[in-house]
């Protein structure tokens, strides 16, 4: 069932989204060689909990242990923070984080270079972020879910990269994962028609190589089959009468 949100509900999501955006900005500044993913997780948890009414949404969600999903290089999503995973110069790290606030959830992700990265990696980050912007631009009333996916896919494939298909974006709000699913591929004018009050997590996951994925023995971390690097950018977006509102923008 798709749960449309009232203006009041969207305002609460925007309030949580501001805390989430500040968390993401803080983490982007904390990424550097020598930092462990567990240190980043601790910084994020303390920062989120320092805001009255805010909680780390991932902690305990389906049994996940962390505040963040931290996914390095060929890891696409759902990496578990660990003191053994220490960032090195030239790595990239995807940081995915969710916030609960007054009963409503928001979700955001970013991928950050650790110091200097190679040119292809740098382009991967640029294209993935640009594909998210294209997906958001297509998320307006009267368009369809397929328009979002097609916009993302077009940017990614034009650049010679591939869109992950095994994982998708989602509705969000009262529950962390709500209907509908929001694929990062598709055909224009297909799928659910977008209407005001719909709140979506749009989240392209983009690989330098092929789209195939597999799950590691820890049962969480999802990696590229070909070992190529992957990037992930995400915002929570509300469809409004006049277009949309990005609820997790800095
Ligand atoms: Mg997320
Ligand atoms: Mg999400």
PDB file of C-alpha atoms and ligand atoms in Angstrom:
ATOM      1  CA  UNK A   1       0.000   0.000   0.000  1.00  0.00           C
ATOM      2  CA  UNK A   2       1.279   3.450  -0.887  1.00  0.00           C
ATOM      3  CA  UNK A   3       0.983   5.937   1.974  1.00  0.00           C
ATOM      4  CA  UNK A   4       0.628   9.530   0.807  1.00  0.00           C
ATOM      5  CA  UNK A   5       1.836  12.087   3.373  1.00  0.00           C
ATOM      6  CA  UNK A   6       0.042  15.211   4.539  1.00  0.00           C
ATOM      7  CA  UNK A   7       1.755  18.611   4.578  1.00  0.00           C
ATOM      8  CA  UNK A   8       2.248  18.222   8.337  1.00  0.00           C
ATOM      9  CA  UNK A   9       3.880  14.832   7.878  1.00  0.00           C
ATOM     10  CA  UNK A  10       6.183  16.184   5.164  1.00  0.00           C
ATOM     11  CA  UNK A  11       7.228  19.021   7.510  1.00  0.00           C
ATOM     12  CA  UNK A  12       8.185  16.455  10.179  1.00  0.00           C
ATOM     13  CA  UNK A  13      10.147  14.494   7.584  1.00  0.00           C
ATOM     14  CA  UNK A  14      11.888  17.715   6.525  1.00  0.00           C
ATOM     15  CA  UNK A  15      12.851  18.375  10.138  1.00  0.00           C
ATOM     16  CA  UNK A  16      14.380  14.903  10.471  1.00  0.00           C
ATOM     17  CA  UNK A  17      15.891  15.352   7.017  1.00  0.00           C
ATOM     18  CA  UNK A  18      17.751  18.477   8.176  1.00  0.00           C
ATOM     19  CA  UNK A  19      19.364  16.473  10.996  1.00  0.00           C
ATOM     20  CA  UNK A  20      20.229  13.753   8.492  1.00  0.00           C
ATOM     21  CA  UNK A  21      21.727  16.256   6.033  1.00  0.00           C
ATOM     22  CA  UNK A  22      23.897  17.718   8.812  1.00  0.00           C
ATOM     23  CA  UNK A  23      25.004  14.179   9.722  1.00  0.00           C
ATOM     24  CA  UNK A  24      26.036  13.485   6.129  1.00  0.00           C
ATOM     25  CA  UNK A  25      27.957  16.778   5.896  1.00  0.00           C
ATOM     26  CA  UNK A  26      29.747  16.017   9.166  1.00  0.00           C
ATOM     27  CA  UNK A  27      30.717  12.535   7.959  1.00  0.00           C
ATOM     28  CA  UNK A  28      32.020  13.867   4.638  1.00  0.00           C
ATOM     29  CA  UNK A  29      34.434  16.032   6.643  1.00  0.00           C
ATOM     30  CA  UNK A  30      35.503  13.124   8.880  1.00  0.00           C
ATOM     31  CA  UNK A  31      36.472  10.800   6.002  1.00  0.00           C
ATOM     32  CA  UNK A  32      40.258  10.532   5.752  1.00  0.00           C
ATOM     33  CA  UNK A  33      42.987   7.908   5.535  1.00  0.00           C
ATOM     34  CA  UNK A  34      43.474   6.138   8.868  1.00  0.00           C
ATOM     35  CA  UNK A  35      39.872   6.462  10.072  1.00  0.00           C
ATOM     36  CA  UNK A  36      37.972   3.226  10.714  1.00  0.00           C
ATOM     37  CA  UNK A  37      34.370   2.750   9.629  1.00  0.00           C
ATOM     38  CA  UNK A  38      33.483   2.090  13.263  1.00  0.00           C
ATOM     39  CA  UNK A  39      34.808   5.553  14.221  1.00  0.00           C
ATOM     40  CA  UNK A  40      32.574   7.113  11.558  1.00  0.00           C
ATOM     41  CA  UNK A  41      29.643   5.075  12.877  1.00  0.00           C
ATOM     42  CA  UNK A  42      30.219   6.330  16.418  1.00  0.00           C
ATOM     43  CA  UNK A  43      30.489   9.960  15.292  1.00  0.00           C
ATOM     44  CA  UNK A  44      27.194   9.593  13.407  1.00  0.00           C
ATOM     45  CA  UNK A  45      25.332   7.906  16.244  1.00  0.00           C
ATOM     46  CA  UNK A  46      26.421  10.511  18.808  1.00  0.00           C
ATOM     47  CA  UNK A  47      25.563  13.387  16.461  1.00  0.00           C
ATOM     48  CA  UNK A  48      22.093  12.039  15.625  1.00  0.00           C
ATOM     49  CA  UNK A  49      21.258  11.295  19.273  1.00  0.00           C
ATOM     50  CA  UNK A  50      22.378  14.810  20.287  1.00  0.00           C
ATOM     51  CA  UNK A  51      19.199  16.093  18.585  1.00  0.00           C
ATOM     52  CA  UNK A  52      16.083  15.680  20.750  1.00  0.00           C
ATOM     53  CA  UNK A  53      13.663  13.187  19.218  1.00  0.00           C
ATOM     54  CA  UNK A  54      16.142  11.869  16.633  1.00  0.00           C
ATOM     55  CA  UNK A  55      17.296   8.250  16.436  1.00  0.00           C
ATOM     56  CA  UNK A  56      19.603   6.305  14.082  1.00  0.00           C
ATOM     57  CA  UNK A  57      17.101   4.483  11.894  1.00  0.00           C
ATOM     58  CA  UNK A  58      19.351   1.638  10.739  1.00  0.00           C
ATOM     59  CA  UNK A  59      20.303   0.459  14.218  1.00  0.00           C
ATOM     60  CA  UNK A  60      18.379  -2.786  14.688  1.00  0.00           C
ATOM     61  CA  UNK A  61      16.527  -2.459  11.354  1.00  0.00           C
ATOM     62  CA  UNK A  62      16.229  -6.089  10.159  1.00  0.00           C
ATOM     63  CA  UNK A  63      18.936  -6.768  12.790  1.00  0.00           C
ATOM     64  CA  UNK A  64      21.564  -4.431  11.291  1.00  0.00           C
ATOM     65  CA  UNK A  65      24.114  -3.516  13.989  1.00  0.00           C
ATOM     66  CA  UNK A  66      25.249  -0.035  12.883  1.00  0.00           C
ATOM     67  CA  UNK A  67      24.065   3.553  12.537  1.00  0.00           C
ATOM     68  CA  UNK A  68      25.717   3.654   9.106  1.00  0.00           C
ATOM     69  CA  UNK A  69      26.156   1.327   6.202  1.00  0.00           C
ATOM     70  CA  UNK A  70      29.787   1.850   5.176  1.00  0.00           C
ATOM     71  CA  UNK A  71      30.731   0.325   1.831  1.00  0.00           C
ATOM     72  CA  UNK A  72      34.275   0.651   0.492  1.00  0.00           C
ATOM     73  CA  UNK A  73      35.394   0.463  -3.165  1.00  0.00           C
ATOM     74  CA  UNK A  74      33.777  -2.652  -4.775  1.00  0.00           C
ATOM     75  CA  UNK A  75      31.234  -2.831  -1.955  1.00  0.00           C
ATOM     76  CA  UNK A  76      27.929  -1.429  -3.220  1.00  0.00           C
ATOM     77  CA  UNK A  77      25.806  -1.166  -0.059  1.00  0.00           C
ATOM     78  CA  UNK A  78      25.140  -2.575   3.440  1.00  0.00           C
ATOM     79  CA  UNK A  79      28.764  -2.751   4.630  1.00  0.00           C
ATOM     80  CA  UNK A  80      28.955  -3.178   8.408  1.00  0.00           C
ATOM     81  CA  UNK A  81      31.072  -0.622  10.324  1.00  0.00           C
ATOM     82  CA  UNK A  82      34.126  -2.242  11.882  1.00  0.00           C
ATOM     83  CA  UNK A  83      37.257  -1.136  13.701  1.00  0.00           C
ATOM     84  CA  UNK A  84      39.154  -3.441  11.353  1.00  0.00           C
ATOM     85  CA  UNK A  85      38.092  -1.506   8.252  1.00  0.00           C
ATOM     86  CA  UNK A  86      40.465   1.436   8.058  1.00  0.00           C
ATOM     87  CA  UNK A  87      40.270   3.877   5.145  1.00  0.00           C
ATOM     88  CA  UNK A  88      43.277   4.231   2.875  1.00  0.00           C
ATOM     89  CA  UNK A  89      44.317   6.970   0.454  1.00  0.00           C
ATOM     90  CA  UNK A  90      42.641   6.356  -2.923  1.00  0.00           C
ATOM     91  CA  UNK A  91      39.640   4.454  -1.516  1.00  0.00           C
ATOM     92  CA  UNK A  92      36.047   5.543  -1.906  1.00  0.00           C
ATOM     93  CA  UNK A  93      33.492   5.022   0.820  1.00  0.00           C
ATOM     94  CA  UNK A  94      29.735   5.006   0.414  1.00  0.00           C
ATOM     95  CA  UNK A  95      27.995   6.124   3.583  1.00  0.00           C
ATOM     96  CA  UNK A  96      24.296   5.391   3.891  1.00  0.00           C
ATOM     97  CA  UNK A  97      22.392   6.705   6.903  1.00  0.00           C
ATOM     98  CA  UNK A  98      18.798   7.009   8.082  1.00  0.00           C
ATOM     99  CA  UNK A  99      17.164   9.119  10.779  1.00  0.00           C
ATOM    100  CA  UNK A 100      13.934   8.605  12.696  1.00  0.00           C
ATOM    101  CA  UNK A 101      12.300  11.790  13.981  1.00  0.00           C
ATOM    102  CA  UNK A 102       8.910  12.094  15.690  1.00  0.00           C
ATOM    103  CA  UNK A 103       7.753   8.870  14.072  1.00  0.00           C
ATOM    104  CA  UNK A 104       8.981   9.626  10.542  1.00  0.00           C
ATOM    105  CA  UNK A 105      11.987   8.373   8.616  1.00  0.00           C
ATOM    106  CA  UNK A 106      14.388   9.894   6.097  1.00  0.00           C
ATOM    107  CA  UNK A 107      17.236   8.212   4.213  1.00  0.00           C
ATOM    108  CA  UNK A 108      20.338   9.578   2.474  1.00  0.00           C
ATOM    109  CA  UNK A 109      23.634   8.344   1.078  1.00  0.00           C
ATOM    110  CA  UNK A 110      26.822   9.823  -0.315  1.00  0.00           C
ATOM    111  CA  UNK A 111      30.108   8.488  -1.652  1.00  0.00           C
ATOM    112  CA  UNK A 112      33.298  10.209  -0.572  1.00  0.00           C
ATOM    113  CA  UNK A 113      36.842   9.936  -1.970  1.00  0.00           C
ATOM    114  CA  UNK A 114      39.600   9.288   0.572  1.00  0.00           C
ATOM    115  CA  UNK A 115      42.254  11.787  -0.477  1.00  0.00           C
ATOM    116  CA  UNK A 116      43.129  11.566  -4.162  1.00  0.00           C
ATOM    117  CA  UNK A 117      41.397   8.935  -6.298  1.00  0.00           C
ATOM    118  CA  UNK A 118      42.048   7.842  -9.891  1.00  0.00           C
ATOM    119  CA  UNK A 119      40.280   9.562 -12.795  1.00  0.00           C
ATOM    120  CA  UNK A 120      37.749   6.802 -13.499  1.00  0.00           C
ATOM    121  CA  UNK A 121      36.741   6.690  -9.848  1.00  0.00           C
ATOM    122  CA  UNK A 122      36.401  10.440  -9.749  1.00  0.00           C
ATOM    123  CA  UNK A 123      34.145  10.302 -12.817  1.00  0.00           C
ATOM    124  CA  UNK A 124      32.095   7.501 -11.208  1.00  0.00           C
ATOM    125  CA  UNK A 125      31.312   9.778  -8.258  1.00  0.00           C
ATOM    126  CA  UNK A 126      30.455  12.716 -10.515  1.00  0.00           C
ATOM    127  CA  UNK A 127      28.186  10.657 -12.780  1.00  0.00           C
ATOM    128  CA  UNK A 128      26.390   8.903  -9.921  1.00  0.00           C
ATOM    129  CA  UNK A 129      25.643  12.206  -8.209  1.00  0.00           C
ATOM    130  CA  UNK A 130      24.515  13.675 -11.523  1.00  0.00           C
ATOM    131  CA  UNK A 131      22.236  10.652 -12.137  1.00  0.00           C
ATOM    132  CA  UNK A 132      20.580  11.259  -8.751  1.00  0.00           C
ATOM    133  CA  UNK A 133      19.973  14.889  -9.738  1.00  0.00           C
ATOM    134  CA  UNK A 134      18.412  13.712 -13.020  1.00  0.00           C
ATOM    135  CA  UNK A 135      16.200  11.231 -11.156  1.00  0.00           C
ATOM    136  CA  UNK A 136      15.061  13.940  -8.747  1.00  0.00           C
ATOM    137  CA  UNK A 137      14.326  16.335 -11.627  1.00  0.00           C
ATOM    138  CA  UNK A 138      12.012  13.668 -13.102  1.00  0.00           C
ATOM    139  CA  UNK A 139      10.201  13.135  -9.784  1.00  0.00           C
ATOM    140  CA  UNK A 140       7.351  15.589 -10.400  1.00  0.00           C
ATOM    141  CA  UNK A 141       3.570  15.179 -10.440  1.00  0.00           C
ATOM    142  CA  UNK A 142       2.241  13.801 -13.707  1.00  0.00           C
ATOM    143  CA  UNK A 143       5.436  11.877 -14.419  1.00  0.00           C
ATOM    144  CA  UNK A 144       5.674   8.154 -13.676  1.00  0.00           C
ATOM    145  CA  UNK A 145       8.134   6.004 -11.700  1.00  0.00           C
ATOM    146  CA  UNK A 146       9.589   4.916 -15.039  1.00  0.00           C
ATOM    147  CA  UNK A 147      10.581   8.515 -15.775  1.00  0.00           C
ATOM    148  CA  UNK A 148      12.768   8.561 -12.651  1.00  0.00           C
ATOM    149  CA  UNK A 149      14.464   5.277 -13.539  1.00  0.00           C
ATOM    150  CA  UNK A 150      14.911   6.245 -17.186  1.00  0.00           C
ATOM    151  CA  UNK A 151      16.502   9.583 -16.222  1.00  0.00           C
ATOM    152  CA  UNK A 152      19.007   7.891 -13.894  1.00  0.00           C
ATOM    153  CA  UNK A 153      19.782   5.125 -16.372  1.00  0.00           C
ATOM    154  CA  UNK A 154      20.333   7.554 -19.235  1.00  0.00           C
ATOM    155  CA  UNK A 155      22.986   9.563 -17.363  1.00  0.00           C
ATOM    156  CA  UNK A 156      24.766   6.428 -16.127  1.00  0.00           C
ATOM    157  CA  UNK A 157      24.807   4.458 -19.371  1.00  0.00           C
ATOM    158  CA  UNK A 158      25.754   7.512 -21.449  1.00  0.00           C
ATOM    159  CA  UNK A 159      28.910   7.662 -19.334  1.00  0.00           C
ATOM    160  CA  UNK A 160      29.655   3.957 -19.933  1.00  0.00           C
ATOM    161  CA  UNK A 161      28.866   2.824 -16.383  1.00  0.00           C
ATOM    162  CA  UNK A 162      26.137   0.426 -15.266  1.00  0.00           C
ATOM    163  CA  UNK A 163      23.140   0.741 -12.979  1.00  0.00           C
ATOM    164  CA  UNK A 164      22.656  -1.873 -10.253  1.00  0.00           C
ATOM    165  CA  UNK A 165      19.303  -3.594 -10.814  1.00  0.00           C
ATOM    166  CA  UNK A 166      19.204  -5.979  -7.864  1.00  0.00           C
ATOM    167  CA  UNK A 167      18.684  -3.085  -5.444  1.00  0.00           C
ATOM    168  CA  UNK A 168      16.206  -0.232  -5.747  1.00  0.00           C
ATOM    169  CA  UNK A 169      14.955   2.922  -4.048  1.00  0.00           C
ATOM    170  CA  UNK A 170      11.719   2.923  -2.081  1.00  0.00           C
ATOM    171  CA  UNK A 171       8.850   4.783  -0.544  1.00  0.00           C
ATOM    172  CA  UNK A 172       9.663   6.088   2.945  1.00  0.00           C
ATOM    173  CA  UNK A 173       8.012   7.891   5.855  1.00  0.00           C
ATOM    174  CA  UNK A 174       6.001   6.036   8.481  1.00  0.00           C
ATOM    175  CA  UNK A 175       8.027   2.912   7.726  1.00  0.00           C
ATOM    176  CA  UNK A 176      11.628   3.001   6.620  1.00  0.00           C
ATOM    177  CA  UNK A 177      10.868   0.922   3.534  1.00  0.00           C
ATOM    178  CA  UNK A 178       7.449   1.568   2.037  1.00  0.00           C
ATOM    179  CA  UNK A 179       5.941   0.927  -1.359  1.00  0.00           C
ATOM    180  CA  UNK A 180       6.587   1.641  -4.157  1.00  0.00           C
ATOM    181  CA  UNK A 181       9.953   0.290  -5.239  1.00  0.00           C
ATOM    182  CA  UNK A 182      11.931   2.910  -7.175  1.00  0.00           C
ATOM    183  CA  UNK A 183      14.216   1.233  -9.736  1.00  0.00           C
ATOM    184  CA  UNK A 184      17.175   3.109 -11.206  1.00  0.00           C
ATOM    185  CA  UNK A 185      16.233   1.941 -14.693  1.00  0.00           C
ATOM    186  CA  UNK A 186      13.017   1.980 -16.642  1.00  0.00           C
ATOM    187  CA  UNK A 187      10.993   3.408 -19.460  1.00  0.00           C
ATOM    188  CA  UNK A 188       9.421   6.876 -19.563  1.00  0.00           C
ATOM    189  CA  UNK A 189       5.675   7.058 -18.862  1.00  0.00           C
ATOM    190  CA  UNK A 190       5.618   3.553 -17.354  1.00  0.00           C
ATOM    191  CA  UNK A 191       4.741   2.512 -13.841  1.00  0.00           C
ATOM    192  CA  UNK A 192       2.996   4.321 -11.022  1.00  0.00           C
ATOM    193  CA  UNK A 193       1.910   7.897 -11.706  1.00  0.00           C
ATOM    194  CA  UNK A 194       3.566  10.357  -9.319  1.00  0.00           C
ATOM    195  CA  UNK A 195       1.209  12.444  -7.181  1.00  0.00           C
ATOM    196  CA  UNK A 196       1.711  15.088  -4.466  1.00  0.00           C
ATOM    197  CA  UNK A 197       2.256  13.516  -1.030  1.00  0.00           C
ATOM    198  CA  UNK A 198       4.368  10.640  -2.338  1.00  0.00           C
ATOM    199  CA  UNK A 199       7.694  10.455  -0.460  1.00  0.00           C
ATOM    200  CA  UNK A 200      10.492   8.504  -2.114  1.00  0.00           C
ATOM    201  CA  UNK A 201      14.088   7.554  -1.408  1.00  0.00           C
ATOM    202  CA  UNK A 202      15.794   7.856  -4.796  1.00  0.00           C
ATOM    203  CA  UNK A 203      19.171   6.122  -4.702  1.00  0.00           C
ATOM    204  CA  UNK A 204      21.216   5.228  -7.764  1.00  0.00           C
ATOM    205  CA  UNK A 205      23.897   2.593  -7.181  1.00  0.00           C
ATOM    206  CA  UNK A 206      26.357   2.712 -10.086  1.00  0.00           C
ATOM    207  CA  UNK A 207      29.216   0.363 -11.004  1.00  0.00           C
ATOM    208  CA  UNK A 208      32.248   1.075 -13.177  1.00  0.00           C
ATOM    209  CA  UNK A 209      31.934  -2.463 -14.606  1.00  0.00           C
ATOM    210  CA  UNK A 210      28.913  -4.736 -14.949  1.00  0.00           C
ATOM    211  CA  UNK A 211      25.724  -4.559 -12.896  1.00  0.00           C
ATOM    212  CA  UNK A 212      25.938  -8.018 -11.299  1.00  0.00           C
ATOM    213  CA  UNK A 213      26.013  -8.221  -7.491  1.00  0.00           C
ATOM    214  CA  UNK A 214      26.633 -10.814  -4.824  1.00  0.00           C
ATOM    215  CA  UNK A 215      26.298 -10.948  -1.053  1.00  0.00           C
ATOM    216  CA  UNK A 216      29.366 -11.582   1.092  1.00  0.00           C
ATOM    217  CA  UNK A 217      29.490 -14.321   3.760  1.00  0.00           C
ATOM    218  CA  UNK A 218      28.641 -11.729   6.452  1.00  0.00           C
ATOM    219  CA  UNK A 219      25.143 -11.854   4.853  1.00  0.00           C
ATOM    220  CA  UNK A 220      25.001  -8.030   4.630  1.00  0.00           C
ATOM    221  CA  UNK A 221      27.694  -6.565   2.416  1.00  0.00           C
ATOM    222  CA  UNK A 222      26.745  -6.514  -1.254  1.00  0.00           C
ATOM    223  CA  UNK A 223      29.634  -6.266  -3.740  1.00  0.00           C
ATOM    224  CA  UNK A 224      30.118  -6.122  -7.490  1.00  0.00           C
ATOM    225  CA  UNK A 225      30.746  -9.563  -8.996  1.00  0.00           C
ATOM    226  CA  UNK A 226      33.504  -8.200 -11.253  1.00  0.00           C
ATOM    227  CA  UNK A 227      35.255  -6.357  -8.406  1.00  0.00           C
ATOM    228  CA  UNK A 228      34.766  -2.946 -10.035  1.00  0.00           C
ATOM    229  CA  UNK A 229      34.111   0.059  -7.834  1.00  0.00           C
ATOM    230  CA  UNK A 230      30.602   1.238  -7.032  1.00  0.00           C
ATOM    231  CA  UNK A 231      29.096   4.545  -5.896  1.00  0.00           C
ATOM    232  CA  UNK A 232      25.803   5.393  -4.168  1.00  0.00           C
ATOM    233  CA  UNK A 233      24.029   8.722  -3.733  1.00  0.00           C
ATOM    234  CA  UNK A 234      20.584   9.076  -2.184  1.00  0.00           C
ATOM    235  CA  UNK A 235      18.046  11.694  -1.161  1.00  0.00           C
ATOM    236  CA  UNK A 236      14.568  11.509   0.322  1.00  0.00           C
ATOM    237  CA  UNK A 237      12.209  13.503  -1.889  1.00  0.00           C
ATOM    238  CA  UNK A 238       8.572  14.576  -1.450  1.00  0.00           C
ATOM    239  CA  UNK A 239       6.426  15.073  -4.545  1.00  0.00           C
ATOM    240  CA  UNK A 240       4.593  18.391  -4.130  1.00  0.00           C
ATOM    241  CA  UNK A 241       1.920  20.280  -6.079  1.00  0.00           C
ATOM    242  CA  UNK A 242       4.589  22.464  -7.661  1.00  0.00           C
ATOM    243  CA  UNK A 243       7.252  19.782  -8.303  1.00  0.00           C
ATOM    244  CA  UNK A 244       9.237  18.269  -5.479  1.00  0.00           C
ATOM    245  CA  UNK A 245      11.098  19.028  -2.298  1.00  0.00           C
ATOM    246  CA  UNK A 246      14.379  17.332  -1.402  1.00  0.00           C
ATOM    247  CA  UNK A 247      14.010  16.642   2.314  1.00  0.00           C
ATOM    248  CA  UNK A 248      17.640  15.637   2.946  1.00  0.00           C
ATOM    249  CA  UNK A 249      19.464  18.421   1.052  1.00  0.00           C
ATOM    250  CA  UNK A 250      22.272  20.210   2.889  1.00  0.00           C
TER     251      UNK A 250
HETATM  252 MG1  LIG B   1      19.842   4.761   2.325  1.00  0.00          MG
HETATM  253 MG1  LIG B   2      17.150   3.920   0.818  1.00  0.00          MG
END
